[in-house]
Short mmCIF file of C-alpha atoms in Angstrom, two decimals:
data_model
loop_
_atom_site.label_atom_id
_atom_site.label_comp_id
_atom_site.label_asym_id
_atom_site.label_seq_id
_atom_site.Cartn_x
_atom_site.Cartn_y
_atom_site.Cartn_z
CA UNK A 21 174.15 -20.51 68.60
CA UNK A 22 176.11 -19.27 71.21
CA UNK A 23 179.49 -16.97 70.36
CA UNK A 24 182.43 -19.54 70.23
CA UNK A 25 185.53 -18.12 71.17
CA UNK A 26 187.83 -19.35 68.78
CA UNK A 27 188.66 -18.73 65.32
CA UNK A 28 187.06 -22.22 64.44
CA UNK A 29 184.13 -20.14 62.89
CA UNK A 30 183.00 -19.02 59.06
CA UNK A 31 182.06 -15.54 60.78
CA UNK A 32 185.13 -12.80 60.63
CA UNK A 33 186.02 -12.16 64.56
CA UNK A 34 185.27 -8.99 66.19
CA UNK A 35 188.75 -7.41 67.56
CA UNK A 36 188.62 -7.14 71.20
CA UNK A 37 190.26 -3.82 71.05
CA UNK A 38 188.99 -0.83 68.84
CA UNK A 39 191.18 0.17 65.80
CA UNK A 40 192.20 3.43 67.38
CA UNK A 41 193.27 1.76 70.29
CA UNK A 42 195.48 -0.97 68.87
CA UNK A 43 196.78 1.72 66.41
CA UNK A 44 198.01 4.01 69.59
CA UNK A 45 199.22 0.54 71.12
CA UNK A 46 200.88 -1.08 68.23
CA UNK A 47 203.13 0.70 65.33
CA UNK A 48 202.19 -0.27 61.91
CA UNK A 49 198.99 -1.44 63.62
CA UNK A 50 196.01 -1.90 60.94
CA UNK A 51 198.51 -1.17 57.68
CA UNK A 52 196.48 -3.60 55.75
CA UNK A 53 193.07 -2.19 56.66
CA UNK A 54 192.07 0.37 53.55
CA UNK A 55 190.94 -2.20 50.37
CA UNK A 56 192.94 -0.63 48.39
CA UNK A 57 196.25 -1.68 49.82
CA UNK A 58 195.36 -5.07 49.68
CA UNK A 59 195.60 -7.50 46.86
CA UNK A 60 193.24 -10.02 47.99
CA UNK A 61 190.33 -7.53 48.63
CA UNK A 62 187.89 -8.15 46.18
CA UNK A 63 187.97 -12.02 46.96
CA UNK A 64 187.19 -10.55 50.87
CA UNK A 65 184.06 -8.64 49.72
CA UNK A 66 180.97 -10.14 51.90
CA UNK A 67 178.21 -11.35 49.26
CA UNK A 68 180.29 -12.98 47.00
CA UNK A 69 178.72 -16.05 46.23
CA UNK A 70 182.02 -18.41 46.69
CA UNK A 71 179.93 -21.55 46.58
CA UNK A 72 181.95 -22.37 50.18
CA UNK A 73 179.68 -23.24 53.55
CA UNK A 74 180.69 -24.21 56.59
CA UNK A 75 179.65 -23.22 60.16
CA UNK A 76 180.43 -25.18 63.43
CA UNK A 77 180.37 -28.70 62.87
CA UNK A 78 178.93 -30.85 65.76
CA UNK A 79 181.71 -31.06 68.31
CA UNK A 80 183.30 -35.27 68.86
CA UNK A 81 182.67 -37.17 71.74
CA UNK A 82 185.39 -36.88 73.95
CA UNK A 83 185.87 -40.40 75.68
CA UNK A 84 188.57 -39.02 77.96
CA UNK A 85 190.49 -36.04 78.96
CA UNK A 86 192.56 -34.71 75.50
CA UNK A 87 195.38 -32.81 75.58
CA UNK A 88 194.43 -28.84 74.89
CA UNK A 89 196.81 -26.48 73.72
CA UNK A 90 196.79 -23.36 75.65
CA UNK A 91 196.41 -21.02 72.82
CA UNK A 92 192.72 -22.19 72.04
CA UNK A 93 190.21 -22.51 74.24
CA UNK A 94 189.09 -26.35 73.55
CA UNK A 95 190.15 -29.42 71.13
CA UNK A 96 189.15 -29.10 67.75
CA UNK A 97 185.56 -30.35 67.14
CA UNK A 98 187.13 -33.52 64.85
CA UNK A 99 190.15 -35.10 66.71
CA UNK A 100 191.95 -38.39 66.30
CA UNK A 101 191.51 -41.32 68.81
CA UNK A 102 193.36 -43.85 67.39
CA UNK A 103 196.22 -43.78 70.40
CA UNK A 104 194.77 -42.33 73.76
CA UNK A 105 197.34 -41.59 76.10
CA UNK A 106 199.08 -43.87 78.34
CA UNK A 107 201.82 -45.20 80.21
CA UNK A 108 204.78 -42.61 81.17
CA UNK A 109 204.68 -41.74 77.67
CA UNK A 110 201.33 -40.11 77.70
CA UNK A 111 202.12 -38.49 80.76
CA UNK A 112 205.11 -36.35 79.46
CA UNK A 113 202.58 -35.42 76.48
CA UNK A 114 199.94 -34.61 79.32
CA UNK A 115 202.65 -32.27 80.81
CA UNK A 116 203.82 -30.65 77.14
CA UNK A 117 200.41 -29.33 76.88
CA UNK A 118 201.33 -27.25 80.01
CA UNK A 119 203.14 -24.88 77.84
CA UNK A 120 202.76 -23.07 74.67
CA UNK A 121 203.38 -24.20 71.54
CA UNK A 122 205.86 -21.20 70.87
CA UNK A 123 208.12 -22.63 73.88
CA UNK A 124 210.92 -25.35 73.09
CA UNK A 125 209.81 -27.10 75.98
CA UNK A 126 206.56 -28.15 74.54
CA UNK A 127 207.95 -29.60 71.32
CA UNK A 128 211.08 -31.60 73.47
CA UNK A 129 208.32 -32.87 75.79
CA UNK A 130 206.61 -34.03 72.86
CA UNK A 131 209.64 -36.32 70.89
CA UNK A 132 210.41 -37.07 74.26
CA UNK A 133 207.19 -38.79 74.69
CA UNK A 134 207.38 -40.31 71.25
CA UNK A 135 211.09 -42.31 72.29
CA UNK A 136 209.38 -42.94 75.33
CA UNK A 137 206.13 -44.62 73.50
CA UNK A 138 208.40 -46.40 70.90
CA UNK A 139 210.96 -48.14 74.33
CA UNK A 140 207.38 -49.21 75.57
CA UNK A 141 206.09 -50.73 72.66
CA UNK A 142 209.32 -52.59 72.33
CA UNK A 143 209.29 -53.29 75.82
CA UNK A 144 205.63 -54.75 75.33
CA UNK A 145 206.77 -56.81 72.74
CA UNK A 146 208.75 -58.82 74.56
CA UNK A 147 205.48 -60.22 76.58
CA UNK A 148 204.06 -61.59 73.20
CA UNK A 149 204.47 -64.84 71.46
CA UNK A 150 206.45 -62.39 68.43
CA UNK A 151 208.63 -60.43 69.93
CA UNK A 152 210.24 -57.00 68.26
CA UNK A 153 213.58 -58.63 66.07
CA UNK A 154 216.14 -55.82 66.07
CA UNK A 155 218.03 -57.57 63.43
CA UNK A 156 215.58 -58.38 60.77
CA UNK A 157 213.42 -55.30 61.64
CA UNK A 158 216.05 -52.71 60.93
CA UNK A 159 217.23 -54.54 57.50
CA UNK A 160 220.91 -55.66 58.75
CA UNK A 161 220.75 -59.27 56.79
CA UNK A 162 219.40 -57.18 53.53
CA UNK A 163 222.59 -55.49 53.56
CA UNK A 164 224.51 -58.91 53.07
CA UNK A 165 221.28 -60.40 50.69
CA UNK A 166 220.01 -57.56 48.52
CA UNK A 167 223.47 -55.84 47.25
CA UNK A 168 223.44 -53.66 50.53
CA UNK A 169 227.32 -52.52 50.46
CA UNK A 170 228.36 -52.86 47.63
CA UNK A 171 225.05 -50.03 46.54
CA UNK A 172 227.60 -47.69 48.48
CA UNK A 173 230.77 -48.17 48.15
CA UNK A 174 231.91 -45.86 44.78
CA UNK A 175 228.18 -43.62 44.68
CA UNK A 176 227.23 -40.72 45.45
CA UNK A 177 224.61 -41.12 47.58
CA UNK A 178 223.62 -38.74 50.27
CA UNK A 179 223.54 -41.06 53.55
CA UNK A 180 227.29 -42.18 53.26
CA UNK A 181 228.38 -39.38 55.62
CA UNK A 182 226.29 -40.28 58.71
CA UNK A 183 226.12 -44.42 57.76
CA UNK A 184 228.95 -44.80 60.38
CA UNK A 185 226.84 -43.85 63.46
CA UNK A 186 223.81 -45.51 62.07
CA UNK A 187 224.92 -49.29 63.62
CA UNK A 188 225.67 -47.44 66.80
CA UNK A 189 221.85 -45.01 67.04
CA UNK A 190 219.82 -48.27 66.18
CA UNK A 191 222.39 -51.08 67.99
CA UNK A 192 223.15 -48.82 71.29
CA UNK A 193 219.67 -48.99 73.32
CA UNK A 194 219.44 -52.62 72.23
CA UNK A 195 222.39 -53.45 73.57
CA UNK A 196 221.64 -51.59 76.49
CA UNK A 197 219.12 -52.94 77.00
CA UNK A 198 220.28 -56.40 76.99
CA UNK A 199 223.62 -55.28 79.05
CA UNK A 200 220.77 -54.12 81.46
CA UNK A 201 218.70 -57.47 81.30
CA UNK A 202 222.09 -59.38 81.76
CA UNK A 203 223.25 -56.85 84.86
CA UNK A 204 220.09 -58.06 86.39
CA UNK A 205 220.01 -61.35 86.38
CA UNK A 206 223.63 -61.15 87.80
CA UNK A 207 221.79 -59.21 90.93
CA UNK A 208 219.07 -61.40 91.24
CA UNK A 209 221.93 -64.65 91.53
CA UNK A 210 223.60 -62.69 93.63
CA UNK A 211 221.03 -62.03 95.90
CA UNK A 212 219.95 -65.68 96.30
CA UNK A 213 223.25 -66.90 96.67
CA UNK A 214 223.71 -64.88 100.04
#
């Protein structure tokens, strides 16, 4: 089998650099390397039988294009494909990937994409014979049914300090929404009145 360069492999990596070198390089370069300073070292002794195997496993079929972080050189050999990539959503993921995972900008890209899936799914919704309920879906009527406020009025209970905005983070793009659906309709009269 061919060297894979990655540190997906049982085998212990050759450095690409010799120890002298990265010592000059690097201060406190290679602190760890004499056995003795090391705690784990007889576990890291080559021959013990650990009872542990595991080489390569046969890479996944990719059916399309995945999304590659820069710091390795390919996917993962096992990868999900339960939600390919689609819509605008899967396009700001596509473009995350463009940066390294120790930039902000990869992980904003990323929840953006995820609000950005969740609008279209409820924006799908709306096409099907069950639409997404905003009301019964978010448990407003359980507050009035189950013993929803009066479980927090006179407890201690760690949500009480934030439950104020919670209406407005769950009600706002709804209403949005519908002040958008509404704004349009207005346009579209409009237009065919003139």
């Amino acid at each position: 089998m061919a060297e894979i360069p990655t540190p997906y492999t049982a085998a212990r990596p050759v450095p690409k650099e010799s120890v002298e070198d990265l010592r000059a390089r690097i201060p406190g370069w290679g602190a760890d390397l004499d056995p003795a300073d090391r705690p784990s070292f007889p576990r890291e002794q080559p021959g013990i039988e650990t009872g542990a195997h595991w080489d390569f496993p046969e890479r996944q079929e990719e059916k399309w294009p995945r999304e590659r972080s820069l710091e390795h050189a390919f996917v993962t050999p096992v990868f999900g494909t339960s939600t390919p990539p689609k819509g605008a959503s899967g396009a700001i993921r596509k473009h995350a990937y463009k940066y390294s995972e120790g930039r902000a900008a990869h992980w904003l890209l990323l929840i953006a994409a995820d609000r950005v899936d969740a609008t279209e799914h409820h924006l799908r919704s709306f096409g099907t014979l069950r639409p997404d309920n905003p009301i019964t879906e978010a448990g407003v009527l359980s507050e009035f049914s189950r013993l929803g406020m009066s479980s927090r009025v006179g407890k201690k209970r760690a949500d009480l300090s934030h439950q104020w905005i919670d209406p407005i983070i769950a009600g706002a793009p709804w209403a949005l929404a519908g002040l958008g659906a509404v704004a349009a309709l207005r346009a579209v009269r409009k237009h065919r009145e003139t």
